[in-house]
PDB file of C-alpha atoms in Angstrom:
ATOM      1  CA  UNK A 197      15.991 -43.813 -54.902  1.00 64.00           C
ATOM      2  CA  UNK A 198      16.172 -40.061 -54.382  1.00 72.00           C
ATOM      3  CA  UNK A 199      18.919 -38.847 -52.083  1.00 71.00           C
ATOM      4  CA  UNK A 200      17.931 -36.010 -49.737  1.00 71.00           C
ATOM      5  CA  UNK A 201      19.924 -32.875 -50.370  1.00 74.00           C
ATOM      6  CA  UNK A 202      22.047 -31.684 -47.462  1.00 71.00           C
ATOM      7  CA  UNK A 203      21.145 -28.303 -45.990  1.00 72.00           C
ATOM      8  CA  UNK A 204      23.095 -25.319 -47.274  1.00 79.00           C
ATOM      9  CA  UNK A 205      26.268 -24.296 -45.469  1.00 80.00           C
ATOM     10  CA  UNK A 206      24.650 -21.212 -43.897  1.00 79.00           C
ATOM     11  CA  UNK A 207      21.913 -23.361 -42.321  1.00 80.00           C
ATOM     12  CA  UNK A 208      24.484 -25.692 -40.785  1.00 80.00           C
ATOM     13  CA  UNK A 209      26.426 -22.704 -39.436  1.00 83.00           C
ATOM     14  CA  UNK A 210      23.224 -21.143 -38.073  1.00 84.00           C
ATOM     15  CA  UNK A 211      22.298 -24.419 -36.369  1.00 83.00           C
ATOM     16  CA  UNK A 212      25.763 -24.761 -34.812  1.00 84.00           C
ATOM     17  CA  UNK A 213      25.740 -21.189 -33.492  1.00 89.00           C
ATOM     18  CA  UNK A 214      22.190 -21.586 -32.187  1.00 89.00           C
ATOM     19  CA  UNK A 215      23.072 -24.801 -30.332  1.00 89.00           C
ATOM     20  CA  UNK A 216      26.156 -23.115 -28.849  1.00 89.00           C
ATOM     21  CA  UNK A 217      24.042 -20.176 -27.621  1.00 92.00           C
ATOM     22  CA  UNK A 218      21.443 -22.554 -26.190  1.00 92.00           C
ATOM     23  CA  UNK A 219      24.176 -24.489 -24.398  1.00 92.00           C
ATOM     24  CA  UNK A 220      25.552 -21.218 -23.012  1.00 93.00           C
ATOM     25  CA  UNK A 221      22.124 -20.233 -21.677  1.00 94.00           C
ATOM     26  CA  UNK A 222      21.602 -23.704 -20.192  1.00 95.00           C
ATOM     27  CA  UNK A 223      24.934 -23.544 -18.359  1.00 94.00           C
ATOM     28  CA  UNK A 224      24.034 -20.042 -17.144  1.00 94.00           C
ATOM     29  CA  UNK A 225      20.761 -21.449 -15.775  1.00 95.00           C
ATOM     30  CA  UNK A 226      22.666 -24.188 -13.949  1.00 95.00           C
ATOM     31  CA  UNK A 227      25.066 -21.628 -12.450  1.00 94.00           C
ATOM     32  CA  UNK A 228      22.106 -19.508 -11.355  1.00 95.00           C
ATOM     33  CA  UNK A 229      19.954 -22.341  -9.939  1.00 95.00           C
ATOM     34  CA  UNK A 230      22.296 -25.030  -8.594  1.00 94.00           C
ATOM     35  CA  UNK A 231      24.274 -24.392  -5.415  1.00 94.00           C
ATOM     36  CA  UNK A 232      27.814 -25.677  -5.842  1.00 93.00           C
ATOM     37  CA  UNK A 233      28.190 -24.604  -9.478  1.00 94.00           C
ATOM     38  CA  UNK A 234      29.979 -21.277  -9.582  1.00 94.00           C
ATOM     39  CA  UNK A 235      31.134 -18.964 -12.352  1.00 94.00           C
ATOM     40  CA  UNK A 236      33.101 -15.750 -11.955  1.00 92.00           C
ATOM     41  CA  UNK A 237      34.244 -13.697 -14.870  1.00 87.00           C
ATOM     42  CA  UNK A 238      32.968 -11.854 -17.912  1.00 91.00           C
ATOM     43  CA  UNK A 239      29.927 -13.315 -19.639  1.00 88.00           C
ATOM     44  CA  UNK A 240      31.780 -14.213 -22.825  1.00 90.00           C
ATOM     45  CA  UNK A 241      33.823 -16.756 -20.864  1.00 91.00           C
ATOM     46  CA  UNK A 242      30.619 -18.695 -20.269  1.00 92.00           C
ATOM     47  CA  UNK A 243      30.590 -19.164 -24.038  1.00 91.00           C
ATOM     48  CA  UNK A 244      34.024 -20.779 -23.727  1.00 93.00           C
ATOM     49  CA  UNK A 245      32.621 -23.099 -21.054  1.00 93.00           C
ATOM     50  CA  UNK A 246      29.757 -24.015 -23.402  1.00 93.00           C
ATOM     51  CA  UNK A 247      32.197 -24.739 -26.242  1.00 93.00           C
ATOM     52  CA  UNK A 248      34.331 -26.920 -23.953  1.00 94.00           C
ATOM     53  CA  UNK A 249      31.183 -28.687 -22.719  1.00 94.00           C
ATOM     54  CA  UNK A 250      30.157 -29.406 -26.304  1.00 92.00           C
ATOM     55  CA  UNK A 251      33.589 -30.766 -27.215  1.00 93.00           C
ATOM     56  CA  UNK A 252      33.730 -32.916 -24.068  1.00 94.00           C
ATOM     57  CA  UNK A 253      30.298 -34.322 -24.889  1.00 92.00           C
ATOM     58  CA  UNK A 254      31.389 -34.940 -28.477  1.00 92.00           C
ATOM     59  CA  UNK A 255      34.588 -36.735 -27.483  1.00 93.00           C
ATOM     60  CA  UNK A 256      33.814 -38.590 -24.242  1.00 92.00           C
ATOM     61  CA  UNK A 257      30.061 -39.214 -24.078  1.00 91.00           C
ATOM     62  CA  UNK A 258      29.879 -41.902 -26.807  1.00 92.00           C
ATOM     63  CA  UNK A 259      32.796 -43.802 -25.282  1.00 94.00           C
ATOM     64  CA  UNK A 260      31.411 -43.624 -21.740  1.00 92.00           C
ATOM     65  CA  UNK A 261      27.946 -44.602 -22.943  1.00 92.00           C
ATOM     66  CA  UNK A 262      29.348 -47.615 -24.767  1.00 94.00           C
ATOM     67  CA  UNK A 263      31.480 -48.724 -21.818  1.00 94.00           C
ATOM     68  CA  UNK A 264      28.662 -48.322 -19.288  1.00 92.00           C
ATOM     69  CA  UNK A 265      25.889 -49.709 -21.474  1.00 93.00           C
ATOM     70  CA  UNK A 266      25.117 -52.612 -19.078  1.00 93.00           C
ATOM     71  CA  UNK A 267      24.817 -50.183 -16.160  1.00 93.00           C
ATOM     72  CA  UNK A 268      22.565 -47.908 -18.186  1.00 92.00           C
ATOM     73  CA  UNK A 269      20.305 -50.846 -19.049  1.00 94.00           C
ATOM     74  CA  UNK A 270      20.236 -52.182 -15.470  1.00 94.00           C
ATOM     75  CA  UNK A 271      19.412 -48.746 -14.055  1.00 93.00           C
ATOM     76  CA  UNK A 272      16.763 -48.134 -16.730  1.00 93.00           C
ATOM     77  CA  UNK A 273      18.698 -45.155 -18.041  1.00 90.00           C
ATOM     78  CA  UNK A 274      19.345 -43.437 -14.727  1.00 92.00           C
ATOM     79  CA  UNK A 275      23.088 -44.013 -15.027  1.00 93.00           C
ATOM     80  CA  UNK A 276      23.094 -41.379 -17.774  1.00 92.00           C
ATOM     81  CA  UNK A 277      22.722 -38.839 -14.947  1.00 92.00           C
ATOM     82  CA  UNK A 278      26.112 -40.000 -13.675  1.00 93.00           C
ATOM     83  CA  UNK A 279      27.573 -39.632 -17.175  1.00 94.00           C
ATOM     84  CA  UNK A 280      26.129 -36.091 -17.421  1.00 93.00           C
ATOM     85  CA  UNK A 281      27.686 -35.253 -14.055  1.00 94.00           C
ATOM     86  CA  UNK A 282      31.061 -36.586 -15.167  1.00 94.00           C
ATOM     87  CA  UNK A 283      30.872 -34.500 -18.351  1.00 94.00           C
ATOM     88  CA  UNK A 284      30.215 -31.382 -16.254  1.00 95.00           C
ATOM     89  CA  UNK A 285      33.089 -32.163 -13.868  1.00 95.00           C
ATOM     90  CA  UNK A 286      35.502 -32.734 -16.776  1.00 95.00           C
ATOM     91  CA  UNK A 287      34.314 -29.475 -18.354  1.00 94.00           C
ATOM     92  CA  UNK A 288      35.054 -27.609 -15.115  1.00 94.00           C
ATOM     93  CA  UNK A 289      38.570 -29.065 -14.991  1.00 95.00           C
ATOM     94  CA  UNK A 290      39.338 -28.189 -18.613  1.00 94.00           C
ATOM     95  CA  UNK A 291      37.854 -24.693 -18.225  1.00 94.00           C
ATOM     96  CA  UNK A 292      40.056 -24.136 -15.166  1.00 93.00           C
ATOM     97  CA  UNK A 293      43.100 -25.071 -17.230  1.00 94.00           C
ATOM     98  CA  UNK A 294      42.134 -22.262 -19.661  1.00 91.00           C
ATOM     99  CA  UNK A 295      41.886 -19.798 -16.766  1.00 91.00           C
ATOM    100  CA  UNK A 296      38.077 -19.665 -16.762  1.00 92.00           C
ATOM    101  CA  UNK A 297      36.646 -19.578 -13.240  1.00 93.00           C
ATOM    102  CA  UNK A 298      33.941 -22.219 -13.639  1.00 93.00           C
ATOM    103  CA  UNK A 299      33.804 -24.646 -10.721  1.00 93.00           C
ATOM    104  CA  UNK A 300      31.643 -27.566  -9.707  1.00 94.00           C
ATOM    105  CA  UNK A 301      32.096 -28.272  -6.001  1.00 93.00           C
ATOM    106  CA  UNK A 302      30.391 -31.614  -5.396  1.00 93.00           C
ATOM    107  CA  UNK A 303      29.270 -34.621  -7.388  1.00 94.00           C
ATOM    108  CA  UNK A 304      25.645 -34.054  -6.373  1.00 95.00           C
ATOM    109  CA  UNK A 305      25.886 -30.488  -7.686  1.00 94.00           C
ATOM    110  CA  UNK A 306      27.176 -31.911 -10.963  1.00 95.00           C
ATOM    111  CA  UNK A 307      24.235 -34.353 -11.146  1.00 95.00           C
ATOM    112  CA  UNK A 308      21.717 -31.597 -10.470  1.00 96.00           C
ATOM    113  CA  UNK A 309      23.529 -29.270 -12.877  1.00 95.00           C
ATOM    114  CA  UNK A 310      23.406 -31.925 -15.584  1.00 93.00           C
ATOM    115  CA  UNK A 311      19.657 -32.280 -15.110  1.00 95.00           C
ATOM    116  CA  UNK A 312      19.146 -28.497 -15.277  1.00 95.00           C
ATOM    117  CA  UNK A 313      21.327 -28.184 -18.386  1.00 95.00           C
ATOM    118  CA  UNK A 314      19.464 -31.040 -20.095  1.00 92.00           C
ATOM    119  CA  UNK A 315      16.012 -29.656 -19.316  1.00 94.00           C
ATOM    120  CA  UNK A 316      16.845 -26.064 -20.288  1.00 94.00           C
ATOM    121  CA  UNK A 317      18.561 -27.231 -23.488  1.00 92.00           C
ATOM    122  CA  UNK A 318      15.570 -29.371 -24.410  1.00 90.00           C
ATOM    123  CA  UNK A 319      13.133 -26.539 -23.787  1.00 92.00           C
ATOM    124  CA  UNK A 320      15.163 -23.952 -25.725  1.00 91.00           C
ATOM    125  CA  UNK A 321      15.816 -26.353 -28.630  1.00 88.00           C
ATOM    126  CA  UNK A 322      12.079 -27.025 -28.940  1.00 87.00           C
ATOM    127  CA  UNK A 323      11.275 -23.297 -28.759  1.00 88.00           C
ATOM    128  CA  UNK A 324      13.950 -22.509 -31.359  1.00 84.00           C
ATOM    129  CA  UNK A 325      12.605 -25.179 -33.696  1.00 79.00           C
ATOM    130  CA  UNK A 326      15.779 -27.262 -33.656  1.00 72.00           C
ATOM    131  CA  UNK A 327      13.901 -30.270 -32.268  1.00 74.00           C
ATOM    132  CA  UNK A 328      10.350 -30.997 -33.298  1.00 72.00           C
ATOM    133  CA  UNK A 329       8.309 -32.414 -30.436  1.00 69.00           C
ATOM    134  CA  UNK A 330       6.774 -35.741 -31.427  1.00 73.00           C
ATOM    135  CA  UNK A 331       3.079 -35.286 -32.012  1.00 73.00           C
ATOM    136  CA  UNK A 332       0.758 -38.009 -33.215  1.00 74.00           C
ATOM    137  CA  UNK A 333      -2.712 -37.206 -34.454  1.00 77.00           C
ATOM    138  CA  UNK A 334      -5.158 -40.077 -34.516  1.00 79.00           C
ATOM    139  CA  UNK A 335      -8.369 -39.537 -36.382  1.00 80.00           C
ATOM    140  CA  UNK A 336     -11.256 -41.879 -35.954  1.00 80.00           C
ATOM    141  CA  UNK A 337     -14.036 -42.223 -38.386  1.00 79.00           C
ATOM    142  CA  UNK A 338     -17.516 -41.767 -37.024  1.00 72.00           C
TER     143      UNK A 338
END
């Protein structure tokens, strides 16, 4: 059996930087669109917020998803919106501890912000070629 070769180091670094930039733009979109999510400060600090958001998602999301798996199944996946909101609220708290002025006022703002961040991230990842949209071509013989 042939083992696939891992991508070169520069491709992994490029992918990581691209995902970080996409996350930064998605958080900027949420700040711009959602009332109750505020950011004040230089633009580079939004990159810090995106890095914190990525680390929070890396550390807490799998644990929360595992612990709330029955709720996710019973709600047909809608409970993941609550998990997204919690990730955004935790990110705001950690960013505040670093002196970054990123605030999320209400839980509903966090839910809506999570939806905006997810949609913008999905769109930008597809446009950047990081995620290939599933396409199935069915050919019928005549």
